[in-house]
Protein backbone atom coordinates (compact mmCIF):
# COMPACT_ATOMS: atom_id res chain seq x y z
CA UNK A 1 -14.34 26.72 23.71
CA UNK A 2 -11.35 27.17 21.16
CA UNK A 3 -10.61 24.61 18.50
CA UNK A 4 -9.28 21.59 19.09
CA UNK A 5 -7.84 18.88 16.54
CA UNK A 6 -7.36 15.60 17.97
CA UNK A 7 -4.55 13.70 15.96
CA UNK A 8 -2.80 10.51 17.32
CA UNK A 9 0.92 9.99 16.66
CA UNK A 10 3.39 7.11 17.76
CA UNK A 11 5.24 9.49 20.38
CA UNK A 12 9.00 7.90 20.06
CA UNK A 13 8.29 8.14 16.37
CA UNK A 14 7.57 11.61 16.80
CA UNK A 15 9.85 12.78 19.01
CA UNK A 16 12.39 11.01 17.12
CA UNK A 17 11.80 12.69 13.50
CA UNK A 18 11.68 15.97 15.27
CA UNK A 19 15.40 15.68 16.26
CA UNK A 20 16.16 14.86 12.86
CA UNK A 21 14.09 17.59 11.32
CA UNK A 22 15.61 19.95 14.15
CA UNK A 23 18.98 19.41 12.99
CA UNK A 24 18.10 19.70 9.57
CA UNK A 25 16.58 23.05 10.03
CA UNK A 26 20.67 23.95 11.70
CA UNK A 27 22.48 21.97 8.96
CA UNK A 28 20.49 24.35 6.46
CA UNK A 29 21.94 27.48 8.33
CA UNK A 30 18.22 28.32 9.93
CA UNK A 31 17.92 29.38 13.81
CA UNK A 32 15.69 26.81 15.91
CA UNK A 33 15.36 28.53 18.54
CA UNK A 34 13.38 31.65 16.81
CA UNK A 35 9.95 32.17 16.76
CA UNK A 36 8.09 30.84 13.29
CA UNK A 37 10.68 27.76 14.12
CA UNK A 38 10.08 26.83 17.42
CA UNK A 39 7.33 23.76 17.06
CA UNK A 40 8.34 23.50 13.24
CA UNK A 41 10.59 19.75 13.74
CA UNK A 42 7.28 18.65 15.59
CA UNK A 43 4.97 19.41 13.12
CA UNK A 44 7.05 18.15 10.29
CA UNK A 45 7.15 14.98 11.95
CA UNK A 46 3.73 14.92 12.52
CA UNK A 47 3.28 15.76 9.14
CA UNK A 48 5.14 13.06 7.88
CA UNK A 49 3.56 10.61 9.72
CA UNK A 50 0.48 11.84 8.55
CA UNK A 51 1.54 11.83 4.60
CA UNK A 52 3.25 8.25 5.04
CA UNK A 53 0.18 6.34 7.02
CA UNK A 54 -0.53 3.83 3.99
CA UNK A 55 2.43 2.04 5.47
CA UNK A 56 0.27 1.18 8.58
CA UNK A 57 -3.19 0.51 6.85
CA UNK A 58 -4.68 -2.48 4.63
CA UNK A 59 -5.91 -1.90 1.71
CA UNK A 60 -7.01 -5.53 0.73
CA UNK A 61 -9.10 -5.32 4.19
CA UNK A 62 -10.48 -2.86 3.02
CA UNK A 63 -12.06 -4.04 0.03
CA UNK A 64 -13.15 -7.25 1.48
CA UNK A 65 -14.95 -5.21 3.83
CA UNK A 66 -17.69 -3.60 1.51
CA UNK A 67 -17.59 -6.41 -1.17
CA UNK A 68 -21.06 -7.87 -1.67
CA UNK A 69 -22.67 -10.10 -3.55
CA UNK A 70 -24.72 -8.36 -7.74
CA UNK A 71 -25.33 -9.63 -10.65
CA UNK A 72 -24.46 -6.40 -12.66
CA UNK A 73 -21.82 -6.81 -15.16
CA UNK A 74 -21.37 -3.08 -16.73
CA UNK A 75 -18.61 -0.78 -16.13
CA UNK A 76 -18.51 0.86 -13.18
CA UNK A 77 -16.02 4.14 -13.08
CA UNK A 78 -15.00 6.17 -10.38
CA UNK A 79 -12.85 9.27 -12.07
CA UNK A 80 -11.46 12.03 -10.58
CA UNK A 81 -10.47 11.18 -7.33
CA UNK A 82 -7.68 13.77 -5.80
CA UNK A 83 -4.53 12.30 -4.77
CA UNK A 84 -1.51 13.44 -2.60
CA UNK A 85 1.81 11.72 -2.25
CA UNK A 86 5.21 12.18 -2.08
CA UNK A 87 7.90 11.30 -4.57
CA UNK A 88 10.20 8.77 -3.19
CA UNK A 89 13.38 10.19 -4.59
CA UNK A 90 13.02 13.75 -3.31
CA UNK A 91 10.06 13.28 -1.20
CA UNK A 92 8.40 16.57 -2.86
CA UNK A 93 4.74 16.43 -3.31
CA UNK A 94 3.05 15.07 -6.24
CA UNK A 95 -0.48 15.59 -6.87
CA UNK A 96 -3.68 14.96 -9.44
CA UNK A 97 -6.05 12.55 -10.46
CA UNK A 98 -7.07 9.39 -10.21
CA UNK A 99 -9.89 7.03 -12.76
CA UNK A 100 -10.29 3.74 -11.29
CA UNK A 101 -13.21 1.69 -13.22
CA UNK A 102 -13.90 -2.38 -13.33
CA UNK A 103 -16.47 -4.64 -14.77
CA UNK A 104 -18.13 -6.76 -11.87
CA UNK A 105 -17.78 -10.50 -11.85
CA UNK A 106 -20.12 -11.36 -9.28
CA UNK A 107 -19.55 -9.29 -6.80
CA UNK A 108 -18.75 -4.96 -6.54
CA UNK A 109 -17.39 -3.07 -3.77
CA UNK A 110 -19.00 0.22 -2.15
CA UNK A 111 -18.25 3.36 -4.10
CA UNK A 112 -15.94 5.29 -1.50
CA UNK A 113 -13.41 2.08 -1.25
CA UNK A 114 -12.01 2.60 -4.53
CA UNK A 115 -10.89 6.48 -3.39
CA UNK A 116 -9.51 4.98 0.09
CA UNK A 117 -7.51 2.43 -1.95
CA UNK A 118 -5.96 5.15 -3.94
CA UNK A 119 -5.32 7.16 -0.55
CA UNK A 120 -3.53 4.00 1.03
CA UNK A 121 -0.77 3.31 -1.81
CA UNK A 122 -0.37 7.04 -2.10
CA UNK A 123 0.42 7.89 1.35
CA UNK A 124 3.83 6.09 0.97
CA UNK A 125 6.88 7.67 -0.68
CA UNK A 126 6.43 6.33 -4.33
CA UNK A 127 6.47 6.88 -7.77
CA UNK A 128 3.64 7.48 -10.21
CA UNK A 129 4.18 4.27 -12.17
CA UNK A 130 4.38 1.87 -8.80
CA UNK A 131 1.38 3.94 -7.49
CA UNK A 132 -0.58 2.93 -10.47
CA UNK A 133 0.19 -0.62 -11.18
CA UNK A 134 -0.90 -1.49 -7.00
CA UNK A 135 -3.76 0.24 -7.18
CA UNK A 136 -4.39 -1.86 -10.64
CA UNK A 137 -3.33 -5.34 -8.91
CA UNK A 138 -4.93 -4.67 -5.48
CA UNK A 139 -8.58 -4.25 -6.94
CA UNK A 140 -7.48 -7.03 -9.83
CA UNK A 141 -6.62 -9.67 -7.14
CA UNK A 142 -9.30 -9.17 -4.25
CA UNK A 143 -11.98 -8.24 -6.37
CA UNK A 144 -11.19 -10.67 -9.60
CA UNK A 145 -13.46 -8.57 -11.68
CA UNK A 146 -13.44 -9.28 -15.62
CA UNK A 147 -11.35 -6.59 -15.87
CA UNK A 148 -10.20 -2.92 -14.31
CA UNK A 149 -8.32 -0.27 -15.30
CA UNK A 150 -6.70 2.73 -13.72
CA UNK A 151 -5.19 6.18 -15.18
CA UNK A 152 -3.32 8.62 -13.26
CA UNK A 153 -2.77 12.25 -14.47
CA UNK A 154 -0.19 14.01 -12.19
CA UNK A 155 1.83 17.25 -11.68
CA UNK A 156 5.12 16.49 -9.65
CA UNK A 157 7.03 19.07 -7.44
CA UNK A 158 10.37 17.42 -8.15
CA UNK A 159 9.60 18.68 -11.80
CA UNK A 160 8.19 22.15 -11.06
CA UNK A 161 10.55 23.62 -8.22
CA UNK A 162 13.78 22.05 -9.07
CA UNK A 163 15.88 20.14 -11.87
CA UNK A 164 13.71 21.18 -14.73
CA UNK A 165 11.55 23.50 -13.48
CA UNK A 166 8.56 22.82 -15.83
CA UNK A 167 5.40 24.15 -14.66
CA UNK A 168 2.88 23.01 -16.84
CA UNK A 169 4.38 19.03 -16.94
CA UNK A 170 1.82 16.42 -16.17
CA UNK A 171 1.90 12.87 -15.99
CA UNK A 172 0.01 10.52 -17.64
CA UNK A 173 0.29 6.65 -16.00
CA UNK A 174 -2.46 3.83 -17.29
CA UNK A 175 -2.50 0.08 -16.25
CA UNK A 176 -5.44 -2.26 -17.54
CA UNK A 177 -6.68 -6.04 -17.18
CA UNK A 178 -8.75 -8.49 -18.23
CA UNK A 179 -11.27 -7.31 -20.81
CA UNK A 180 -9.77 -3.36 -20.67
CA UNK A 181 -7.36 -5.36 -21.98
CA UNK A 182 -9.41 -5.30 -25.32
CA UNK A 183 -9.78 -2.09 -27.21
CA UNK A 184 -13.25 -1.37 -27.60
CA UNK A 185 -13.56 -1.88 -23.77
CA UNK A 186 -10.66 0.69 -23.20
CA UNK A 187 -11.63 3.22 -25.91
CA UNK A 188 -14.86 3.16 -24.27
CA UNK A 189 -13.34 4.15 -20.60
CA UNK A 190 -11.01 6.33 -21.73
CA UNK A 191 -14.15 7.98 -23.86
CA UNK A 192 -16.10 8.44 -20.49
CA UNK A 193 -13.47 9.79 -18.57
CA UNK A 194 -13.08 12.08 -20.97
CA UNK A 195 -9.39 11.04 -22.53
């Protein structure tokens, strides 16, 4: 049985972006109607839909949903989690890392949350710096840990195919509260994830 991927898109959505993309593709001086180009304004629609879903998904539900009830009170650090999104002023790709870590108050969350938080804001058109602070306030506000902190190291295609065209470029983006706020407590997360 050949492969089959099983993706749902909004239809009108879809076929709506494809006429766009479509006349893009003209506008740009390509031919539509030849071969590699034939299903290419449906996939980039369905592409886009794909890399802008965080619109359509909650991440404080998401949080609340794997919250539960400890008495631990150490750091907890989740570092390098991979992140994709697209920069809202030229919606090229921008890519990297993510460190999320925060100090329990009563309650934690499960371990692959903090990654599907990071997924949510990032699969929006943003910027690095907006990116960061709602991932910061998101787990600051539904978890109300006595503190979190998040650093994002990323490489931006805006920077590395056009305008300034430097390759090697990456971007550094921090946000802390409550006691990362302090700077033993943030020397000591930026010491572990390895900063």
């Amino acid at each position: 049985m050949p492969y089959k991927k099983v993706e749902e898109y909004n239809i009108q959505v879809t076929d709506d972006v494809k006429d766009r993309y479509k006349n893009i593709i003209e506008d740009l001086g390509e031919n539509t109607d030849r071969d590699g180009l034939l299903k290419t304004p449906e996939r980039a629609a369905k592409a886009m839909q794909f890399l802008t879903q965080g619109y359509h998904q909650d991440p404080v539900e998401i949080l609340k949903g794997a919250m539960f009830k400890e008495s631990y009170n150490e750091m907890v650090i989740v570092k390098d989690i991979e992140l994709y999104s697209l920069c809202e002023h030229h919606i090229l790709p921008f890519f990297g890392k993510a460190h999320i870590a925060y100090i329990p108050n009563g309650h934690i969350v499960g371990l692959s949350k903090l990654p599907r938080i990071v997924d949510v804001f990032a699969r929006r058109l943003q910027v690095q710096e907006r990116l960061t602070e709602q991932v910061l306030d998101c787990i600051n506000d539904t978890l109300k840990p006595q503190g979190v902190a998040v650093v994002i190291e990323a490489s931006h295609m805006c920077m590395m195919m056009r305008g300034v065209q430097k390759q090697n470029s990456i971007t550094t983006t921090s946000g802390f509260r409550g006691q990362f706020e302090k700077i033993e407590t943030r020397n000591e997360f930026l010491k572990l994830i390895g900063k």
